Amino acid sequence: MNTKILNDLELEPVEMAEGTVLIREGSDNMNVYILVSGKVEVTMRGSSIAVVDRTGVALGQVAVILGKQPVATTTVLEPSTFYVISDFLTFLRDHPDACVSTAQELAGQMVSSVNHMVWMKEQLAELQKNMEVYVPAFPDPGDESPAPGSAG
């Protein structure tokens, strides 16, 4: 989110200590955290999926917008500062510029995710093609020749 919008609204940033869990996977969190400075780690089922240090990144907004429990945990990695918005949907309704900024951020994330999925599909196709050179996917059942390296 564009932090200038939040600055103009005179919201007060909140400092968070290293190790603070902002959002816990599966919790009933309803807060959205906008990173002003610092660094957080996002994990899912105990695996790290991202380290975020970019000003303006909103954390927790997808779960709040969908009315679902968060699917990831967000933990502060170093002393960090956030804008904390407790009633995000009302906030978006009351502040159209923030709503547009959120939509733009989510659209950017969607495009990035689609691009990543296409890249992964291409990598998988290439791997599958290379594997068929070494291990035929469907060997001829009548082929009685011994496997390489075995005594025949």
PDB file of C-alpha atoms in Angstrom:
ATOM      1  CA  MET A   1       0.000   0.000   0.000  1.00  0.00           C
ATOM      2  CA  ASN A   2       1.142   3.496  -0.689  1.00  0.00           C
ATOM      3  CA  THR A   3       2.327   4.689   2.744  1.00  0.00           C
ATOM      4  CA  LYS A   4       1.866   8.321   1.693  1.00  0.00           C
ATOM      5  CA  ILE A   5      -1.893   7.695   1.939  1.00  0.00           C
ATOM      6  CA  LEU A   6      -1.464   6.508   5.530  1.00  0.00           C
ATOM      7  CA  ASN A   7       0.867   9.392   6.364  1.00  0.00           C
ATOM      8  CA  ASP A   8      -1.695  11.855   5.013  1.00  0.00           C
ATOM      9  CA  LEU A   9      -4.345  10.268   7.263  1.00  0.00           C
ATOM     10  CA  GLU A  10      -2.024  10.939  10.208  1.00  0.00           C
ATOM     11  CA  LEU A  11      -2.031   7.323  11.368  1.00  0.00           C
ATOM     12  CA  GLU A  12       0.534   6.624  14.074  1.00  0.00           C
ATOM     13  CA  PRO A  13       3.056   3.883  13.261  1.00  0.00           C
ATOM     14  CA  VAL A  14       3.607   1.201  15.897  1.00  0.00           C
ATOM     15  CA  GLU A  15       7.014  -0.265  16.816  1.00  0.00           C
ATOM     16  CA  MET A  16       7.281  -4.060  17.129  1.00  0.00           C
ATOM     17  CA  ALA A  17      10.165  -5.972  18.698  1.00  0.00           C
ATOM     18  CA  GLU A  18      12.093  -8.785  17.061  1.00  0.00           C
ATOM     19  CA  GLY A  19      10.294 -12.098  17.598  1.00  0.00           C
ATOM     20  CA  THR A  20       6.802 -10.575  17.776  1.00  0.00           C
ATOM     21  CA  VAL A  21       4.239 -12.734  15.986  1.00  0.00           C
ATOM     22  CA  LEU A  22       1.952 -10.365  14.103  1.00  0.00           C
ATOM     23  CA  ILE A  23      -0.286 -12.956  12.505  1.00  0.00           C
ATOM     24  CA  ARG A  24      -0.600 -16.614  13.428  1.00  0.00           C
ATOM     25  CA  GLU A  25      -1.664 -19.216  10.885  1.00  0.00           C
ATOM     26  CA  GLY A  26      -5.206 -20.429  11.670  1.00  0.00           C
ATOM     27  CA  SER A  27      -5.902 -17.650  14.212  1.00  0.00           C
ATOM     28  CA  ASP A  28      -8.809 -15.231  14.276  1.00  0.00           C
ATOM     29  CA  ASN A  29      -6.576 -12.259  13.419  1.00  0.00           C
ATOM     30  CA  MET A  30      -8.454  -9.279  12.019  1.00  0.00           C
ATOM     31  CA  ASN A  31      -5.577  -6.761  11.905  1.00  0.00           C
ATOM     32  CA  VAL A  32      -3.736  -5.678   8.788  1.00  0.00           C
ATOM     33  CA  TYR A  33      -0.135  -4.560   9.208  1.00  0.00           C
ATOM     34  CA  ILE A  34       1.485  -2.185   6.710  1.00  0.00           C
ATOM     35  CA  LEU A  35       5.287  -2.370   6.911  1.00  0.00           C
ATOM     36  CA  VAL A  36       6.932   1.036   7.322  1.00  0.00           C
ATOM     37  CA  SER A  37      10.440  -0.200   8.148  1.00  0.00           C
ATOM     38  CA  GLY A  38      12.092  -3.399   9.267  1.00  0.00           C
ATOM     39  CA  LYS A  39      11.813  -7.023   8.235  1.00  0.00           C
ATOM     40  CA  VAL A  40       9.373  -9.907   8.743  1.00  0.00           C
ATOM     41  CA  GLU A  41       9.297 -13.577   7.834  1.00  0.00           C
ATOM     42  CA  VAL A  42       6.212 -15.310   6.494  1.00  0.00           C
ATOM     43  CA  THR A  43       5.902 -19.051   7.145  1.00  0.00           C
ATOM     44  CA  MET A  44       3.320 -21.668   6.223  1.00  0.00           C
ATOM     45  CA  ARG A  45       3.117 -24.946   8.130  1.00  0.00           C
ATOM     46  CA  GLY A  46       6.535 -24.160   9.578  1.00  0.00           C
ATOM     47  CA  SER A  47       8.276 -23.522   6.237  1.00  0.00           C
ATOM     48  CA  SER A  48       9.616 -20.108   5.334  1.00  0.00           C
ATOM     49  CA  ILE A  49       7.969 -18.759   2.183  1.00  0.00           C
ATOM     50  CA  ALA A  50       9.115 -15.120   2.210  1.00  0.00           C
ATOM     51  CA  VAL A  51      11.196 -12.518   3.972  1.00  0.00           C
ATOM     52  CA  VAL A  52       9.622  -9.091   3.533  1.00  0.00           C
ATOM     53  CA  ASP A  53      11.416  -5.777   3.974  1.00  0.00           C
ATOM     54  CA  ARG A  54       9.685  -3.564   1.392  1.00  0.00           C
ATOM     55  CA  THR A  55       7.930  -0.477   2.722  1.00  0.00           C
ATOM     56  CA  GLY A  56       4.190  -0.527   2.064  1.00  0.00           C
ATOM     57  CA  VAL A  57       3.684  -4.280   2.019  1.00  0.00           C
ATOM     58  CA  ALA A  58       0.359  -5.132   3.636  1.00  0.00           C
ATOM     59  CA  LEU A  59       0.324  -8.258   5.788  1.00  0.00           C
ATOM     60  CA  GLY A  60      -2.901 -10.082   6.592  1.00  0.00           C
ATOM     61  CA  GLN A  61      -5.133  -8.232   4.148  1.00  0.00           C
ATOM     62  CA  VAL A  62      -6.174 -11.272   2.091  1.00  0.00           C
ATOM     63  CA  ALA A  63      -7.510 -13.177   5.111  1.00  0.00           C
ATOM     64  CA  VAL A  64      -9.331 -10.093   6.397  1.00  0.00           C
ATOM     65  CA  ILE A  65     -10.856  -9.263   3.008  1.00  0.00           C
ATOM     66  CA  LEU A  66     -12.010 -12.874   2.543  1.00  0.00           C
ATOM     67  CA  GLY A  67     -13.168 -13.207   6.145  1.00  0.00           C
ATOM     68  CA  LYS A  68     -10.977 -16.297   6.560  1.00  0.00           C
ATOM     69  CA  GLN A  69      -8.342 -17.371   9.034  1.00  0.00           C
ATOM     70  CA  PRO A  70      -4.781 -16.543   7.971  1.00  0.00           C
ATOM     71  CA  VAL A  71      -2.975 -19.332   6.131  1.00  0.00           C
ATOM     72  CA  ALA A  72       0.469 -18.082   7.166  1.00  0.00           C
ATOM     73  CA  THR A  73       2.333 -16.839  10.215  1.00  0.00           C
ATOM     74  CA  THR A  74       4.157 -13.509  10.116  1.00  0.00           C
ATOM     75  CA  THR A  75       6.993 -12.923  12.594  1.00  0.00           C
ATOM     76  CA  VAL A  76       9.081  -9.778  13.079  1.00  0.00           C
ATOM     77  CA  LEU A  77      12.776 -10.511  12.317  1.00  0.00           C
ATOM     78  CA  GLU A  78      14.222  -7.191  13.507  1.00  0.00           C
ATOM     79  CA  PRO A  79      12.776  -4.157  15.271  1.00  0.00           C
ATOM     80  CA  SER A  80      10.143  -2.946  12.811  1.00  0.00           C
ATOM     81  CA  THR A  81       7.485  -0.285  12.408  1.00  0.00           C
ATOM     82  CA  PHE A  82       3.965  -0.821  11.071  1.00  0.00           C
ATOM     83  CA  TYR A  83       0.712   0.940  10.524  1.00  0.00           C
ATOM     84  CA  VAL A  84      -1.862  -1.316  12.197  1.00  0.00           C
ATOM     85  CA  ILE A  85      -5.395  -1.203  10.856  1.00  0.00           C
ATOM     86  CA  SER A  86      -7.883  -3.085  13.001  1.00  0.00           C
ATOM     87  CA  ASP A  87     -11.061  -2.759  10.891  1.00  0.00           C
ATOM     88  CA  PHE A  88      -9.575  -2.985   7.432  1.00  0.00           C
ATOM     89  CA  LEU A  89     -12.810  -3.372   5.450  1.00  0.00           C
ATOM     90  CA  THR A  90     -14.344  -0.268   7.015  1.00  0.00           C
ATOM     91  CA  PHE A  91     -11.032   1.528   6.533  1.00  0.00           C
ATOM     92  CA  LEU A  92     -11.109   0.684   2.801  1.00  0.00           C
ATOM     93  CA  ARG A  93     -14.726   1.811   2.481  1.00  0.00           C
ATOM     94  CA  ASP A  94     -13.934   5.106   4.186  1.00  0.00           C
ATOM     95  CA  HIS A  95     -10.712   5.766   2.246  1.00  0.00           C
ATOM     96  CA  PRO A  96     -11.065   5.123  -1.511  1.00  0.00           C
ATOM     97  CA  ASP A  97      -7.389   5.930  -2.203  1.00  0.00           C
ATOM     98  CA  ALA A  98      -6.364   3.164   0.200  1.00  0.00           C
ATOM     99  CA  CYS A  99      -8.861   0.826  -1.458  1.00  0.00           C
ATOM    100  CA  VAL A 100      -7.392   1.505  -4.911  1.00  0.00           C
ATOM    101  CA  SER A 101      -3.847   1.106  -3.564  1.00  0.00           C
ATOM    102  CA  THR A 102      -4.800  -2.261  -2.019  1.00  0.00           C
ATOM    103  CA  ALA A 103      -6.417  -3.411  -5.261  1.00  0.00           C
ATOM    104  CA  GLN A 104      -3.287  -2.443  -7.195  1.00  0.00           C
ATOM    105  CA  GLU A 105      -1.053  -4.320  -4.738  1.00  0.00           C
ATOM    106  CA  LEU A 106      -3.233  -7.452  -4.884  1.00  0.00           C
ATOM    107  CA  ALA A 107      -3.374  -7.301  -8.695  1.00  0.00           C
ATOM    108  CA  GLY A 108       0.423  -7.074  -8.796  1.00  0.00           C
ATOM    109  CA  GLN A 109       0.698 -10.090  -6.507  1.00  0.00           C
ATOM    110  CA  MET A 110      -1.721 -12.020  -8.719  1.00  0.00           C
ATOM    111  CA  VAL A 111       0.288 -11.253 -11.880  1.00  0.00           C
ATOM    112  CA  SER A 112       3.491 -12.265 -10.104  1.00  0.00           C
ATOM    113  CA  SER A 113       1.902 -15.539  -8.933  1.00  0.00           C
ATOM    114  CA  VAL A 114       0.630 -16.378 -12.421  1.00  0.00           C
ATOM    115  CA  ASN A 115       4.051 -15.644 -13.917  1.00  0.00           C
ATOM    116  CA  HIS A 116       5.647 -17.895 -11.297  1.00  0.00           C
ATOM    117  CA  MET A 117       3.166 -20.707 -12.045  1.00  0.00           C
ATOM    118  CA  VAL A 118       3.906 -20.460 -15.790  1.00  0.00           C
ATOM    119  CA  TRP A 119       7.648 -20.579 -15.068  1.00  0.00           C
ATOM    120  CA  MET A 120       7.157 -23.641 -12.827  1.00  0.00           C
ATOM    121  CA  LYS A 121       5.082 -25.362 -15.520  1.00  0.00           C
ATOM    122  CA  GLU A 122       7.829 -24.699 -18.084  1.00  0.00           C
ATOM    123  CA  GLN A 123      10.472 -26.066 -15.702  1.00  0.00           C
ATOM    124  CA  LEU A 124       8.380 -29.179 -15.029  1.00  0.00           C
ATOM    125  CA  ALA A 125       7.871 -29.791 -18.762  1.00  0.00           C
ATOM    126  CA  GLU A 126      11.620 -29.446 -19.344  1.00  0.00           C
ATOM    127  CA  LEU A 127      12.367 -31.828 -16.465  1.00  0.00           C
ATOM    128  CA  GLN A 128       9.844 -34.333 -17.793  1.00  0.00           C
ATOM    129  CA  LYS A 129      11.402 -34.117 -21.280  1.00  0.00           C
ATOM    130  CA  ASN A 130      14.894 -34.677 -19.841  1.00  0.00           C
ATOM    131  CA  MET A 131      13.722 -37.578 -17.679  1.00  0.00           C
ATOM    132  CA  GLU A 132      12.263 -39.400 -20.703  1.00  0.00           C
ATOM    133  CA  VAL A 133      15.752 -39.451 -22.230  1.00  0.00           C
ATOM    134  CA  TYR A 134      17.041 -41.379 -19.202  1.00  0.00           C
ATOM    135  CA  VAL A 135      13.968 -43.306 -18.095  1.00  0.00           C
ATOM    136  CA  PRO A 136      11.296 -43.997 -20.690  1.00  0.00           C
ATOM    137  CA  ALA A 137       7.897 -43.138 -19.246  1.00  0.00           C
ATOM    138  CA  PHE A 138       6.335 -46.247 -20.818  1.00  0.00           C
ATOM    139  CA  PRO A 139       8.999 -48.846 -21.665  1.00  0.00           C
ATOM    140  CA  ASP A 140       8.060 -51.437 -24.260  1.00  0.00           C
ATOM    141  CA  PRO A 141       6.780 -54.498 -22.316  1.00  0.00           C
ATOM    142  CA  GLY A 142       8.336 -56.795 -24.938  1.00  0.00           C
ATOM    143  CA  ASP A 143      11.789 -55.309 -24.379  1.00  0.00           C
ATOM    144  CA  GLU A 144      13.690 -58.078 -22.621  1.00  0.00           C
ATOM    145  CA  SER A 145      17.034 -56.267 -22.673  1.00  0.00           C
ATOM    146  CA  PRO A 146      18.654 -55.943 -19.246  1.00  0.00           C
ATOM    147  CA  ALA A 147      18.708 -52.589 -17.553  1.00  0.00           C
ATOM    148  CA  PRO A 148      21.985 -50.680 -17.861  1.00  0.00           C
ATOM    149  CA  GLY A 149      24.489 -51.810 -15.263  1.00  0.00           C
ATOM    150  CA  SER A 150      22.773 -55.125 -14.510  1.00  0.00           C
ATOM    151  CA  ALA A 151      24.089 -58.568 -15.347  1.00  0.00           C
ATOM    152  CA  GLY A 152      22.053 -60.041 -18.125  1.00  0.00           C
TER     153      GLY A 152
END
